[in-house]
Amino acid sequence: MAGHEQLIRRAEALLSVATLCGMPKLLTEHCPAQIGAAIEPMRSRFSAGEIFEKTCFGAADHQEFVDRVRQSGRTTVVVTGMEAHVCVMQTVLGLRAHGLEVVVVADAVGSREARQLDREVALRRMEQAGCSLAGTETVLFEWAGSATDRRFRDILAAVKAL
């Protein structure tokens, strides 16, 4: 993946702050028995019930995944991941088709080096489909809301680690 170290750092920051804020989280793995599980240390930060194994590129093509998202009670889903132009895009478009609001963390979704044009086109397509694009720092500060939030110092530390 192009810029994989930065992508991992951003995904870890998002995951840390989501956990700090008590937000529900899901990890999808595409055919892990054939392709391999999600990388560590990311995978170990999810319980078994928070990991969804998928065979369709778009996780939302699995009704069980959509049901899990709906059970969270959330109407907005924040998405990060790999490959932006395949699994991420198809998942995001599927979530939108199910009526959910989606925020794609543009600087925390990646594609292989040779597929950077595909990544950019996918981001445009997701935005045209009604998704919001945001940067990691923007999302983290939105979750904080203000400097008076009791978690602000921890969130600020996550931002500084980017």
Steps between C-alpha positions, in 0.01 A plus 500: 500500500625844415592685821406199711676622815301825501178315419554266794583790733182683398283190533647434844426858609140470379461167675652628826277806514189305397571259786564791738165653400316170538408478134412161354753362253520221246795352314439328169733239360472387141545122469754486786561126460626560146639854515594528866354673801518873568841618610612530857476692720168602345328163510570438869316822588170342397306231681394192305147645479634818339673316214296424190635257241369581156514341158339782304723800433231725645428409862150646462427224248483274808169560680656386829751786477225756434304354793803543729540861392130567558511329842755758610226762482725728296384663180843628395789266426862617492708290261872438464675210328656334198455486188328834449386423147370149568396390851470847653305647211265205460435490876436875513267498199313209656463680833362803316256276312377380841430860597794558730709816510866428430814696577802371308825597670678582176854506639441167677388295200765361274568309184806340349760736354401412144132572573521860621291634212237236580509617866440862400218408263343280772510789749322722247244231430430450872458874544265519200297220660439725801783402730694761692876504464707610797856481627605309809576813702164650407312190616695480826429863587133458404481213746655722769258782431684747718812548709285461810416138417645282778670287233651796315860447618494137389349596166758775457775244569355276226502797260860586587603139436379527139 
